[in-house]
Amino acid sequence: MSNTKVLPLLEPADGQGVVPCCPPLTERPMTAEEAETAARMFKALGDPVRLRLFSAVASHEGGEACVCDISDVGVSQPTVSHHLKKLKEAGLLTSERRGTWVYYRVEPSVLAAMGKLLALPTAA
Amino acid sequence: MSNTKVLPLLEPADGQGVVPCCPPLTERPMTAEEAETAARMFKALGDPVRLRLFSAVASHEGGEACVCDISDVGVSQPTVSHHLKKLKEAGLLTSERRGTWVYYRVEPSVLAAMGKLLALPTAA
DNA sequence: CACTTGTATTGATGAGCGTCAACATAGACA
DNA sequence: TGTCTATGTTGACGCTCATCAATACAAGTG
């Protein structure tokens, strides 16, 4: 089934890529709604196994990797699958089946938006 | 008591500020140890209330705020205190009592290190 | 000293999460 | 069709977490 809920940090822009959900953390206090959205992403990265999986995908050639390439993180196969699903639901990864294998990929714009969230004040 | 454990993402550098714990996520797959460290920080920001508290401190004048300035986030006072403690243990905030009030502050270098962790590959 | 305000801790409760074994599904190939 | 490999889902278990009321601690004021 493909009813996996995706509640991304970002919303698709008309042109290309995505647009950040929230202003930088340091710009002004986040509202409850903004915090709810952004916390979902941080939470998804808040588990060591998920962080390794995410890093493995993000650092793989072309920003994309087969599950078989990244599943050596010390937990069982169902657990890997479970964590990848969580990362997908958080909007951090997308997946696509090509023949026998399933490939996960990270949108560069997602990384960019996360970086902006943590941006330092320009003036300093 | 002041035995609050602090397990920071960063370690103090000799010169000034701090040095990042880990290479950018996209550079290479994180090791288990690196992931353990970095996930602690993401986990700390993975709760909406904590994220709002952190943002409130980070965006406050001088990167510092009294608890009384930021505790209007819709939860009880003990819960606010609990979350601030968690942020402290994650190395994201420091605190200091000055007279009646307690001030929390965020190290700019911590924000910078987090940003680097999410940095995009230079070539792209 | 007593009293008030600001902040931290304790203890309890209910919800959520990470993990696995077992099973299910999808595609490739003979 | 049957079988093999790759991946996802189900259900259960133990543990962690977010929250609160009650209480304790700290510092100021009278």
PDB file of C-alpha atoms (C1' of nucleotides) in Angstrom:
ATOM      1  CA  MET A   1       0.000   0.000   0.000  1.00  0.00           C
ATOM      2  CA  SER A   2       1.082   3.563  -0.545  1.00  0.00           C
ATOM      3  CA  ASN A   3      -0.888   5.284   2.172  1.00  0.00           C
ATOM      4  CA  THR A   4       2.210   6.099   4.158  1.00  0.00           C
ATOM      5  CA  LYS A   5       1.573   9.510   5.603  1.00  0.00           C
ATOM      6  CA  VAL A   6       4.169  12.094   4.755  1.00  0.00           C
ATOM      7  CA  LEU A   7       4.205  15.210   6.877  1.00  0.00           C
ATOM      8  CA  PRO A   8       7.155  17.070   5.518  1.00  0.00           C
ATOM      9  CA  LEU A   9       9.117  19.957   6.896  1.00  0.00           C
ATOM     10  CA  LEU A  10       8.695  21.460   3.509  1.00  0.00           C
ATOM     11  CA  GLU A  11       5.959  22.053   1.069  1.00  0.00           C
ATOM     12  CA  PRO A  12       6.392  21.679  -2.654  1.00  0.00           C
ATOM     13  CA  ALA A  13       6.982  24.995  -4.365  1.00  0.00           C
ATOM     14  CA  ASP A  14       5.496  25.671  -7.755  1.00  0.00           C
ATOM     15  CA  GLY A  15       8.804  26.174  -9.481  1.00  0.00           C
ATOM     16  CA  GLN A  16      11.119  23.528  -8.192  1.00  0.00           C
ATOM     17  CA  GLY A  17      12.195  21.911  -4.987  1.00  0.00           C
ATOM     18  CA  VAL A  18      10.656  23.019  -1.742  1.00  0.00           C
ATOM     19  CA  VAL A  19      10.310  25.948   0.625  1.00  0.00           C
ATOM     20  CA  PRO A  20      11.298  25.953   4.288  1.00  0.00           C
ATOM     21  CA  CYS A  21       8.565  25.560   6.866  1.00  0.00           C
ATOM     22  CA  CYS A  22       9.967  27.993   9.367  1.00  0.00           C
ATOM     23  CA  PRO A  23      12.210  30.963   9.866  1.00  0.00           C
ATOM     24  CA  PRO A  24      15.625  30.400  11.436  1.00  0.00           C
ATOM     25  CA  LEU A  25      15.496  29.368  15.072  1.00  0.00           C
ATOM     26  CA  THR A  26      17.321  32.519  16.065  1.00  0.00           C
ATOM     27  CA  GLU A  27      15.135  34.972  14.217  1.00  0.00           C
ATOM     28  CA  ARG A  28      12.192  34.893  16.579  1.00  0.00           C
ATOM     29  CA  PRO A  29      10.543  32.445  18.969  1.00  0.00           C
ATOM     30  CA  MET A  30       8.892  29.681  16.984  1.00  0.00           C
ATOM     31  CA  THR A  31       5.143  29.381  17.148  1.00  0.00           C
ATOM     32  CA  ALA A  32       3.548  26.174  18.386  1.00  0.00           C
ATOM     33  CA  GLU A  33       2.656  25.156  14.841  1.00  0.00           C
ATOM     34  CA  GLU A  34       6.127  25.799  13.466  1.00  0.00           C
ATOM     35  CA  ALA A  35       7.677  23.897  16.350  1.00  0.00           C
ATOM     36  CA  GLU A  36       5.357  20.964  15.771  1.00  0.00           C
ATOM     37  CA  THR A  37       6.454  20.705  12.165  1.00  0.00           C
ATOM     38  CA  ALA A  38      10.165  21.197  12.686  1.00  0.00           C
ATOM     39  CA  ALA A  39      10.295  18.940  15.743  1.00  0.00           C
ATOM     40  CA  ARG A  40       9.019  16.066  13.614  1.00  0.00           C
ATOM     41  CA  MET A  41      12.151  16.281  11.533  1.00  0.00           C
ATOM     42  CA  PHE A  42      14.525  16.600  14.458  1.00  0.00           C
ATOM     43  CA  LYS A  43      12.790  13.721  16.154  1.00  0.00           C
ATOM     44  CA  ALA A  44      13.274  11.568  13.098  1.00  0.00           C
ATOM     45  CA  LEU A  45      17.004  12.255  13.247  1.00  0.00           C
ATOM     46  CA  GLY A  46      17.057  11.770  17.005  1.00  0.00           C
ATOM     47  CA  ASP A  47      17.717   8.044  16.864  1.00  0.00           C
ATOM     48  CA  PRO A  48      21.265   6.827  16.217  1.00  0.00           C
ATOM     49  CA  VAL A  49      20.192   4.068  13.850  1.00  0.00           C
ATOM     50  CA  ARG A  50      17.993   6.410  11.835  1.00  0.00           C
ATOM     51  CA  LEU A  51      20.729   9.014  11.727  1.00  0.00           C
ATOM     52  CA  ARG A  52      23.162   6.456  10.335  1.00  0.00           C
ATOM     53  CA  LEU A  53      20.652   5.328   7.745  1.00  0.00           C
ATOM     54  CA  PHE A  54      19.969   8.907   6.731  1.00  0.00           C
ATOM     55  CA  SER A  55      23.661   9.694   6.541  1.00  0.00           C
ATOM     56  CA  ALA A  56      24.279   6.546   4.516  1.00  0.00           C
ATOM     57  CA  VAL A  57      21.679   7.579   1.970  1.00  0.00           C
ATOM     58  CA  ALA A  58      22.724  11.226   1.917  1.00  0.00           C
ATOM     59  CA  SER A  59      26.386  10.391   1.422  1.00  0.00           C
ATOM     60  CA  HIS A  60      25.785   7.705  -1.181  1.00  0.00           C
ATOM     61  CA  GLU A  61      26.520   8.337  -4.794  1.00  0.00           C
ATOM     62  CA  GLY A  62      23.752  10.432  -6.310  1.00  0.00           C
ATOM     63  CA  GLY A  63      22.053  10.959  -2.962  1.00  0.00           C
ATOM     64  CA  GLU A  64      20.360   7.621  -3.408  1.00  0.00           C
ATOM     65  CA  ALA A  65      20.945   4.118  -2.102  1.00  0.00           C
ATOM     66  CA  CYS A  66      19.431   0.668  -2.196  1.00  0.00           C
ATOM     67  CA  VAL A  67      18.296  -0.709   1.141  1.00  0.00           C
ATOM     68  CA  CYS A  68      20.775  -3.519   0.650  1.00  0.00           C
ATOM     69  CA  ASP A  69      23.596  -0.975   0.569  1.00  0.00           C
ATOM     70  CA  ILE A  70      22.836   0.620   3.903  1.00  0.00           C
ATOM     71  CA  SER A  71      21.221  -2.013   6.090  1.00  0.00           C
ATOM     72  CA  ASP A  72      24.368  -2.976   7.954  1.00  0.00           C
ATOM     73  CA  VAL A  73      23.722  -0.897  11.050  1.00  0.00           C
ATOM     74  CA  GLY A  74      23.522  -3.591  13.686  1.00  0.00           C
ATOM     75  CA  VAL A  75      19.789  -4.130  13.909  1.00  0.00           C
ATOM     76  CA  SER A  76      17.436  -6.650  12.317  1.00  0.00           C
ATOM     77  CA  GLN A  77      16.005  -6.218   8.860  1.00  0.00           C
ATOM     78  CA  PRO A  78      12.486  -5.385  10.089  1.00  0.00           C
ATOM     79  CA  THR A  79      13.947  -2.695  12.297  1.00  0.00           C
ATOM     80  CA  VAL A  80      15.791  -1.158   9.356  1.00  0.00           C
ATOM     81  CA  SER A  81      12.572  -1.166   7.383  1.00  0.00           C
ATOM     82  CA  HIS A  82      10.728   0.426  10.281  1.00  0.00           C
ATOM     83  CA  HIS A  83      13.259   3.244  10.600  1.00  0.00           C
ATOM     84  CA  LEU A  84      13.282   3.946   6.882  1.00  0.00           C
ATOM     85  CA  LYS A  85       9.527   4.265   7.043  1.00  0.00           C
ATOM     86  CA  LYS A  86       9.838   6.768   9.854  1.00  0.00           C
ATOM     87  CA  LEU A  87      12.309   8.843   7.865  1.00  0.00           C
ATOM     88  CA  LYS A  88       9.893   8.765   4.957  1.00  0.00           C
ATOM     89  CA  GLU A  89       6.984   9.870   7.105  1.00  0.00           C
ATOM     90  CA  ALA A  90       9.077  12.759   8.365  1.00  0.00           C
ATOM     91  CA  GLY A  91       9.607  13.886   4.781  1.00  0.00           C
ATOM     92  CA  LEU A  92      13.341  13.330   4.904  1.00  0.00           C
ATOM     93  CA  LEU A  93      13.504  10.459   2.438  1.00  0.00           C
ATOM     94  CA  THR A  94      11.579   9.223  -0.553  1.00  0.00           C
ATOM     95  CA  SER A  95      11.585   5.705  -1.906  1.00  0.00           C
ATOM     96  CA  GLU A  96      11.107   4.017  -5.207  1.00  0.00           C
ATOM     97  CA  ARG A  97      11.091   0.382  -6.182  1.00  0.00           C
ATOM     98  CA  ARG A  98      13.136  -0.537  -9.228  1.00  0.00           C
ATOM     99  CA  GLY A  99      12.863  -4.205  -9.974  1.00  0.00           C
ATOM    100  CA  THR A 100      13.966  -6.281  -7.042  1.00  0.00           C
ATOM    101  CA  TRP A 101      15.404  -3.454  -5.015  1.00  0.00           C
ATOM    102  CA  VAL A 102      14.006  -0.391  -3.269  1.00  0.00           C
ATOM    103  CA  TYR A 103      15.976   2.822  -3.464  1.00  0.00           C
ATOM    104  CA  TYR A 104      15.816   5.614  -0.927  1.00  0.00           C
ATOM    105  CA  ARG A 105      16.810   9.152  -1.765  1.00  0.00           C
ATOM    106  CA  VAL A 106      17.171  12.463   0.032  1.00  0.00           C
ATOM    107  CA  GLU A 107      16.026  15.724  -1.459  1.00  0.00           C
ATOM    108  CA  PRO A 108      18.889  18.228  -1.368  1.00  0.00           C
ATOM    109  CA  SER A 109      16.408  21.000  -0.698  1.00  0.00           C
ATOM    110  CA  VAL A 110      15.342  19.244   2.478  1.00  0.00           C
ATOM    111  CA  LEU A 111      18.897  19.421   3.742  1.00  0.00           C
ATOM    112  CA  ALA A 112      19.085  23.045   2.710  1.00  0.00           C
ATOM    113  CA  ALA A 113      15.932  23.908   4.618  1.00  0.00           C
ATOM    114  CA  MET A 114      17.228  22.183   7.731  1.00  0.00           C
ATOM    115  CA  GLY A 115      20.434  24.155   7.446  1.00  0.00           C
ATOM    116  CA  LYS A 116      18.529  27.431   7.180  1.00  0.00           C
ATOM    117  CA  LEU A 117      16.582  26.555  10.297  1.00  0.00           C
ATOM    118  CA  LEU A 118      19.861  26.485  12.191  1.00  0.00           C
ATOM    119  CA  ALA A 119      21.360  29.501  10.476  1.00  0.00           C
ATOM    120  CA  LEU A 120      23.138  32.007  12.645  1.00  0.00           C
ATOM    121  CA  PRO A 121      22.007  35.619  12.698  1.00  0.00           C
ATOM    122  CA  THR A 122      23.704  37.425   9.832  1.00  0.00           C
ATOM    123  CA  ALA A 123      24.955  40.387  11.858  1.00  0.00           C
ATOM    124  CA  ALA A 124      26.284  38.210  14.721  1.00  0.00           C
TER     125      ALA A 124
ATOM    126  CA  MET B   1      23.154  20.613  42.930  1.00  0.00           C
ATOM    127  CA  SER B   2      25.291  21.014  39.852  1.00  0.00           C
ATOM    128  CA  ASN B   3      25.871  17.407  38.896  1.00  0.00           C
ATOM    129  CA  THR B   4      23.774  17.711  35.770  1.00  0.00           C
ATOM    130  CA  LYS B   5      25.498  15.614  33.170  1.00  0.00           C
ATOM    131  CA  VAL B   6      26.410  17.422  29.993  1.00  0.00           C
ATOM    132  CA  LEU B   7      27.184  15.315  26.974  1.00  0.00           C
ATOM    133  CA  PRO B   8      27.751  17.886  24.321  1.00  0.00           C
ATOM    134  CA  LEU B   9      27.814  17.585  20.587  1.00  0.00           C
ATOM    135  CA  LEU B  10      30.957  19.585  20.767  1.00  0.00           C
ATOM    136  CA  GLU B  11      34.139  19.594  22.679  1.00  0.00           C
ATOM    137  CA  PRO B  12      35.852  22.743  23.839  1.00  0.00           C
ATOM    138  CA  ALA B  13      38.646  23.819  21.533  1.00  0.00           C
ATOM    139  CA  ASP B  14      41.800  25.277  22.952  1.00  0.00           C
ATOM    140  CA  GLY B  15      41.490  28.578  21.172  1.00  0.00           C
ATOM    141  CA  GLN B  16      37.878  29.590  21.341  1.00  0.00           C
ATOM    142  CA  GLY B  17      34.433  28.158  21.104  1.00  0.00           C
ATOM    143  CA  VAL B  18      34.015  24.535  20.150  1.00  0.00           C
ATOM    144  CA  VAL B  19      34.701  22.034  17.394  1.00  0.00           C
ATOM    145  CA  PRO B  20      32.084  19.904  15.651  1.00  0.00           C
ATOM    146  CA  CYS B  21      31.723  16.301  16.732  1.00  0.00           C
ATOM    147  CA  CYS B  22      31.145  14.910  13.282  1.00  0.00           C
ATOM    148  CA  PRO B  23      31.661  15.524   9.599  1.00  0.00           C
ATOM    149  CA  PRO B  24      28.696  16.673   7.529  1.00  0.00           C
ATOM    150  CA  LEU B  25      25.980  14.067   7.160  1.00  0.00           C
ATOM    151  CA  THR B  26      26.519  13.968   3.444  1.00  0.00           C
ATOM    152  CA  GLU B  27      30.274  13.486   3.488  1.00  0.00           C
ATOM    153  CA  ARG B  28      30.313   9.827   4.445  1.00  0.00           C
ATOM    154  CA  PRO B  29      28.138   7.412   6.426  1.00  0.00           C
ATOM    155  CA  MET B  30      28.332   8.292  10.100  1.00  0.00           C
ATOM    156  CA  THR B  31      29.888   5.773  12.447  1.00  0.00           C
ATOM    157  CA  ALA B  32      27.891   4.378  15.327  1.00  0.00           C
ATOM    158  CA  GLU B  33      29.745   6.599  17.788  1.00  0.00           C
ATOM    159  CA  GLU B  34      29.248   9.759  15.761  1.00  0.00           C
ATOM    160  CA  ALA B  35      25.581   8.959  15.321  1.00  0.00           C
ATOM    161  CA  GLU B  36      25.169   8.392  19.039  1.00  0.00           C
ATOM    162  CA  THR B  37      26.553  11.817  19.795  1.00  0.00           C
ATOM    163  CA  ALA B  38      24.737  13.752  17.098  1.00  0.00           C
ATOM    164  CA  ALA B  39      21.433  11.967  17.693  1.00  0.00           C
ATOM    165  CA  ARG B  40      21.433  13.228  21.260  1.00  0.00           C
ATOM    166  CA  MET B  41      21.249  16.748  19.990  1.00  0.00           C
ATOM    167  CA  PHE B  42      18.576  16.062  17.402  1.00  0.00           C
ATOM    168  CA  LYS B  43      16.581  14.180  19.976  1.00  0.00           C
ATOM    169  CA  ALA B  44      16.726  17.157  22.312  1.00  0.00           C
ATOM    170  CA  LEU B  45      15.256  19.340  19.579  1.00  0.00           C
ATOM    171  CA  GLY B  46      12.725  16.671  18.656  1.00  0.00           C
ATOM    172  CA  ASP B  47      10.090  17.830  21.080  1.00  0.00           C
ATOM    173  CA  PRO B  48       7.901  20.812  20.130  1.00  0.00           C
ATOM    174  CA  VAL B  49       8.014  22.334  23.594  1.00  0.00           C
ATOM    175  CA  ARG B  50      11.789  22.033  23.804  1.00  0.00           C
ATOM    176  CA  LEU B  51      12.180  23.444  20.326  1.00  0.00           C
ATOM    177  CA  ARG B  52      10.120  26.471  21.271  1.00  0.00           C
ATOM    178  CA  LEU B  53      12.116  26.977  24.444  1.00  0.00           C
ATOM    179  CA  PHE B  54      15.370  26.675  22.528  1.00  0.00           C
ATOM    180  CA  SER B  55      14.177  29.070  19.848  1.00  0.00           C
ATOM    181  CA  ALA B  56      12.988  31.510  22.507  1.00  0.00           C
ATOM    182  CA  VAL B  57      16.419  31.550  24.116  1.00  0.00           C
ATOM    183  CA  ALA B  58      18.301  31.639  20.812  1.00  0.00           C
ATOM    184  CA  SER B  59      16.246  34.510  19.466  1.00  0.00           C
ATOM    185  CA  HIS B  60      16.288  36.501  22.670  1.00  0.00           C
ATOM    186  CA  GLU B  61      18.423  39.571  23.006  1.00  0.00           C
ATOM    187  CA  GLY B  62      22.020  38.544  23.572  1.00  0.00           C
ATOM    188  CA  GLY B  63      21.265  34.861  23.048  1.00  0.00           C
ATOM    189  CA  GLU B  64      20.191  34.705  26.655  1.00  0.00           C
ATOM    190  CA  ALA B  65      16.852  34.703  28.460  1.00  0.00           C
ATOM    191  CA  CYS B  66      15.400  34.405  31.921  1.00  0.00           C
ATOM    192  CA  VAL B  67      13.140  31.432  32.469  1.00  0.00           C
ATOM    193  CA  CYS B  68      10.373  33.860  33.265  1.00  0.00           C
ATOM    194  CA  ASP B  69      10.699  35.317  29.765  1.00  0.00           C
ATOM    195  CA  ILE B  70      10.181  32.069  27.908  1.00  0.00           C
ATOM    196  CA  SER B  71       8.001  29.838  30.067  1.00  0.00           C
ATOM    197  CA  ASP B  72       4.757  30.650  28.301  1.00  0.00           C
ATOM    198  CA  VAL B  73       4.637  27.572  26.118  1.00  0.00           C
ATOM    199  CA  GLY B  74       1.450  25.947  27.348  1.00  0.00           C
ATOM    200  CA  VAL B  75       2.835  23.445  29.839  1.00  0.00           C
ATOM    201  CA  SER B  76       3.249  23.540  33.595  1.00  0.00           C
ATOM    202  CA  GLN B  77       6.218  25.130  35.304  1.00  0.00           C
ATOM    203  CA  PRO B  78       7.804  21.808  36.315  1.00  0.00           C
ATOM    204  CA  THR B  79       7.574  20.636  32.733  1.00  0.00           C
ATOM    205  CA  VAL B  80       9.344  23.754  31.503  1.00  0.00           C
ATOM    206  CA  SER B  81      12.076  23.169  34.050  1.00  0.00           C
ATOM    207  CA  HIS B  82      12.352  19.547  32.984  1.00  0.00           C
ATOM    208  CA  HIS B  83      12.760  20.455  29.336  1.00  0.00           C
ATOM    209  CA  LEU B  84      15.348  23.122  30.038  1.00  0.00           C
ATOM    210  CA  LYS B  85      17.313  20.533  31.939  1.00  0.00           C
ATOM    211  CA  LYS B  86      17.171  18.182  28.976  1.00  0.00           C
ATOM    212  CA  LEU B  87      18.459  20.901  26.660  1.00  0.00           C
ATOM    213  CA  LYS B  88      21.269  21.539  29.107  1.00  0.00           C
ATOM    214  CA  GLU B  89      22.180  17.866  29.267  1.00  0.00           C
ATOM    215  CA  ALA B  90      22.312  17.774  25.478  1.00  0.00           C
ATOM    216  CA  GLY B  91      24.855  20.578  25.545  1.00  0.00           C
ATOM    217  CA  LEU B  92      22.580  23.003  23.742  1.00  0.00           C
ATOM    218  CA  LEU B  93      22.043  25.435  26.596  1.00  0.00           C
ATOM    219  CA  THR B  94      23.898  26.634  29.641  1.00  0.00           C
ATOM    220  CA  SER B  95      22.378  28.248  32.695  1.00  0.00           C
ATOM    221  CA  GLU B  96      23.405  30.707  35.336  1.00  0.00           C
ATOM    222  CA  ARG B  97      21.581  32.039  38.342  1.00  0.00           C
ATOM    223  CA  ARG B  98      21.719  35.777  38.858  1.00  0.00           C
ATOM    224  CA  GLY B  99      19.876  36.807  41.968  1.00  0.00           C
ATOM    225  CA  THR B 100      16.290  35.721  41.867  1.00  0.00           C
ATOM    226  CA  TRP B 101      16.280  34.620  38.264  1.00  0.00           C
ATOM    227  CA  VAL B 102      17.978  31.907  36.243  1.00  0.00           C
ATOM    228  CA  TYR B 103      19.236  32.746  32.778  1.00  0.00           C
ATOM    229  CA  TYR B 104      19.669  30.262  29.956  1.00  0.00           C
ATOM    230  CA  ARG B 105      21.981  30.917  27.061  1.00  0.00           C
ATOM    231  CA  VAL B 106      22.903  29.263  23.787  1.00  0.00           C
ATOM    232  CA  GLU B 107      26.472  29.069  22.512  1.00  0.00           C
ATOM    233  CA  PRO B 108      26.598  30.425  18.948  1.00  0.00           C
ATOM    234  CA  SER B 109      29.250  27.846  18.125  1.00  0.00           C
ATOM    235  CA  VAL B 110      26.802  25.084  18.974  1.00  0.00           C
ATOM    236  CA  LEU B 111      24.426  26.415  16.356  1.00  0.00           C
ATOM    237  CA  ALA B 112      27.283  26.692  13.897  1.00  0.00           C
ATOM    238  CA  ALA B 113      28.308  23.079  14.463  1.00  0.00           C
ATOM    239  CA  MET B 114      24.757  21.893  13.953  1.00  0.00           C
ATOM    240  CA  GLY B 115      24.601  23.841  10.716  1.00  0.00           C
ATOM    241  CA  LYS B 116      27.815  22.227   9.495  1.00  0.00           C
ATOM    242  CA  LEU B 117      26.415  18.808  10.220  1.00  0.00           C
ATOM    243  CA  LEU B 118      23.646  19.533   7.745  1.00  0.00           C
ATOM    244  CA  ALA B 119      25.855  21.257   5.213  1.00  0.00           C
ATOM    245  CA  LEU B 120      25.329  20.391   1.585  1.00  0.00           C
ATOM    246  CA  PRO B 121      28.175  19.007  -0.486  1.00  0.00           C
ATOM    247  CA  THR B 122      30.185  21.939  -1.813  1.00  0.00           C
ATOM    248  CA  ALA B 123      30.145  20.873  -5.449  1.00  0.00           C
ATOM    249  CA  ALA B 124      26.470  19.913  -5.573  1.00  0.00           C
TER     250      ALA B 124
ATOM    251  C1'  DC C   1      12.108  35.787  61.624  1.00  0.00           C
ATOM    252  C1'  DA C   2       7.932  35.005  58.363  1.00  0.00           C
ATOM    253  C1'  DC C   3       6.265  35.601  53.746  1.00  0.00           C
ATOM    254  C1'  DT C   4       6.406  35.817  48.788  1.00  0.00           C
ATOM    255  C1'  DT C   5       8.131  34.786  44.226  1.00  0.00           C
ATOM    256  C1'  DG C   6      11.050  32.098  40.990  1.00  0.00           C
ATOM    257  C1'  DT C   7      12.907  27.691  39.836  1.00  0.00           C
ATOM    258  C1'  DA C   8      14.149  22.722  40.575  1.00  0.00           C
ATOM    259  C1'  DT C   9      13.105  17.975  42.145  1.00  0.00           C
ATOM    260  C1'  DT C  10      10.252  13.927  43.282  1.00  0.00           C
ATOM    261  C1'  DG C  11       7.041  10.450  42.286  1.00  0.00           C
ATOM    262  C1'  DA C  12       3.387   8.677  39.581  1.00  0.00           C
ATOM    263  C1'  DT C  13       0.859   7.838  35.288  1.00  0.00           C
ATOM    264  C1'  DG C  14      -0.162   7.110  30.626  1.00  0.00           C
ATOM    265  C1'  DA C  15       1.535   7.330  25.981  1.00  0.00           C
ATOM    266  C1'  DG C  16       5.022   6.472  22.698  1.00  0.00           C
ATOM    267  C1'  DC C  17       9.094   4.190  20.887  1.00  0.00           C
ATOM    268  C1'  DG C  18      12.823   0.666  19.450  1.00  0.00           C
ATOM    269  C1'  DT C  19      13.344  -3.926  18.885  1.00  0.00           C
ATOM    270  C1'  DC C  20      12.560  -8.601  17.410  1.00  0.00           C
ATOM    271  C1'  DA C  21      10.369 -13.090  15.570  1.00  0.00           C
ATOM    272  C1'  DA C  22       7.001 -14.460  12.573  1.00  0.00           C
ATOM    273  C1'  DC C  23       4.680 -13.728   8.656  1.00  0.00           C
ATOM    274  C1'  DA C  24       3.372 -11.349   4.275  1.00  0.00           C
ATOM    275  C1'  DT C  25       4.302  -9.287  -0.161  1.00  0.00           C
ATOM    276  C1'  DA C  26       6.882  -8.166  -4.483  1.00  0.00           C
ATOM    277  C1'  DG C  27       9.691  -9.242  -8.198  1.00  0.00           C
ATOM    278  C1'  DA C  28      12.994 -12.311 -10.828  1.00  0.00           C
ATOM    279  C1'  DC C  29      13.860 -16.571 -12.866  1.00  0.00           C
ATOM    280  C1'  DA C  30      13.467 -21.413 -14.132  1.00  0.00           C
TER     281       DA C  30
ATOM    282  C1'  DT D   1       3.717 -22.938 -11.611  1.00  0.00           C
ATOM    283  C1'  DG D   2       7.275 -23.007  -7.793  1.00  0.00           C
ATOM    284  C1'  DT D   3      11.213 -21.127  -5.549  1.00  0.00           C
ATOM    285  C1'  DC D   4      14.419 -17.809  -4.134  1.00  0.00           C
ATOM    286  C1'  DT D   5      15.754 -13.156  -2.621  1.00  0.00           C
ATOM    287  C1'  DA D   6      14.567  -8.415  -1.112  1.00  0.00           C
ATOM    288  C1'  DT D   7      11.660  -5.666   1.510  1.00  0.00           C
ATOM    289  C1'  DG D   8       7.503  -4.498   4.266  1.00  0.00           C
ATOM    290  C1'  DT D   9       3.979  -5.505   8.005  1.00  0.00           C
ATOM    291  C1'  DT D  10       2.052  -7.425  12.342  1.00  0.00           C
ATOM    292  C1'  DG D  11       1.989  -8.112  17.094  1.00  0.00           C
ATOM    293  C1'  DA D  12       4.172  -8.177  21.372  1.00  0.00           C
ATOM    294  C1'  DC D  13       7.597  -6.802  24.889  1.00  0.00           C
ATOM    295  C1'  DG D  14      10.250  -3.700  27.687  1.00  0.00           C
ATOM    296  C1'  DC D  15      11.818   0.658  28.119  1.00  0.00           C
ATOM    297  C1'  DT D  16      11.804   5.671  27.753  1.00  0.00           C
ATOM    298  C1'  DC D  17       9.478   9.923  27.781  1.00  0.00           C
ATOM    299  C1'  DA D  18       6.221  14.029  28.505  1.00  0.00           C
ATOM    300  C1'  DT D  19       3.316  15.579  31.784  1.00  0.00           C
ATOM    301  C1'  DC D  20       1.425  16.969  36.208  1.00  0.00           C
ATOM    302  C1'  DA D  21       0.607  17.706  41.416  1.00  0.00           C
ATOM    303  C1'  DA D  22       3.058  18.077  45.384  1.00  0.00           C
ATOM    304  C1'  DT D  23       6.984  19.409  47.446  1.00  0.00           C
ATOM    305  C1'  DA D  24      11.569  21.397  48.090  1.00  0.00           C
ATOM    306  C1'  DC D  25      14.998  24.862  47.451  1.00  0.00           C
ATOM    307  C1'  DA D  26      16.787  29.666  46.579  1.00  0.00           C
ATOM    308  C1'  DA D  27      16.718  34.508  47.042  1.00  0.00           C
ATOM    309  C1'  DG D  28      14.527  38.732  47.993  1.00  0.00           C
ATOM    310  C1'  DT D  29      11.467  41.779  51.135  1.00  0.00           C
ATOM    311  C1'  DG D  30       9.176  42.979  55.150  1.00  0.00           C
TER     312       DG D  30
END
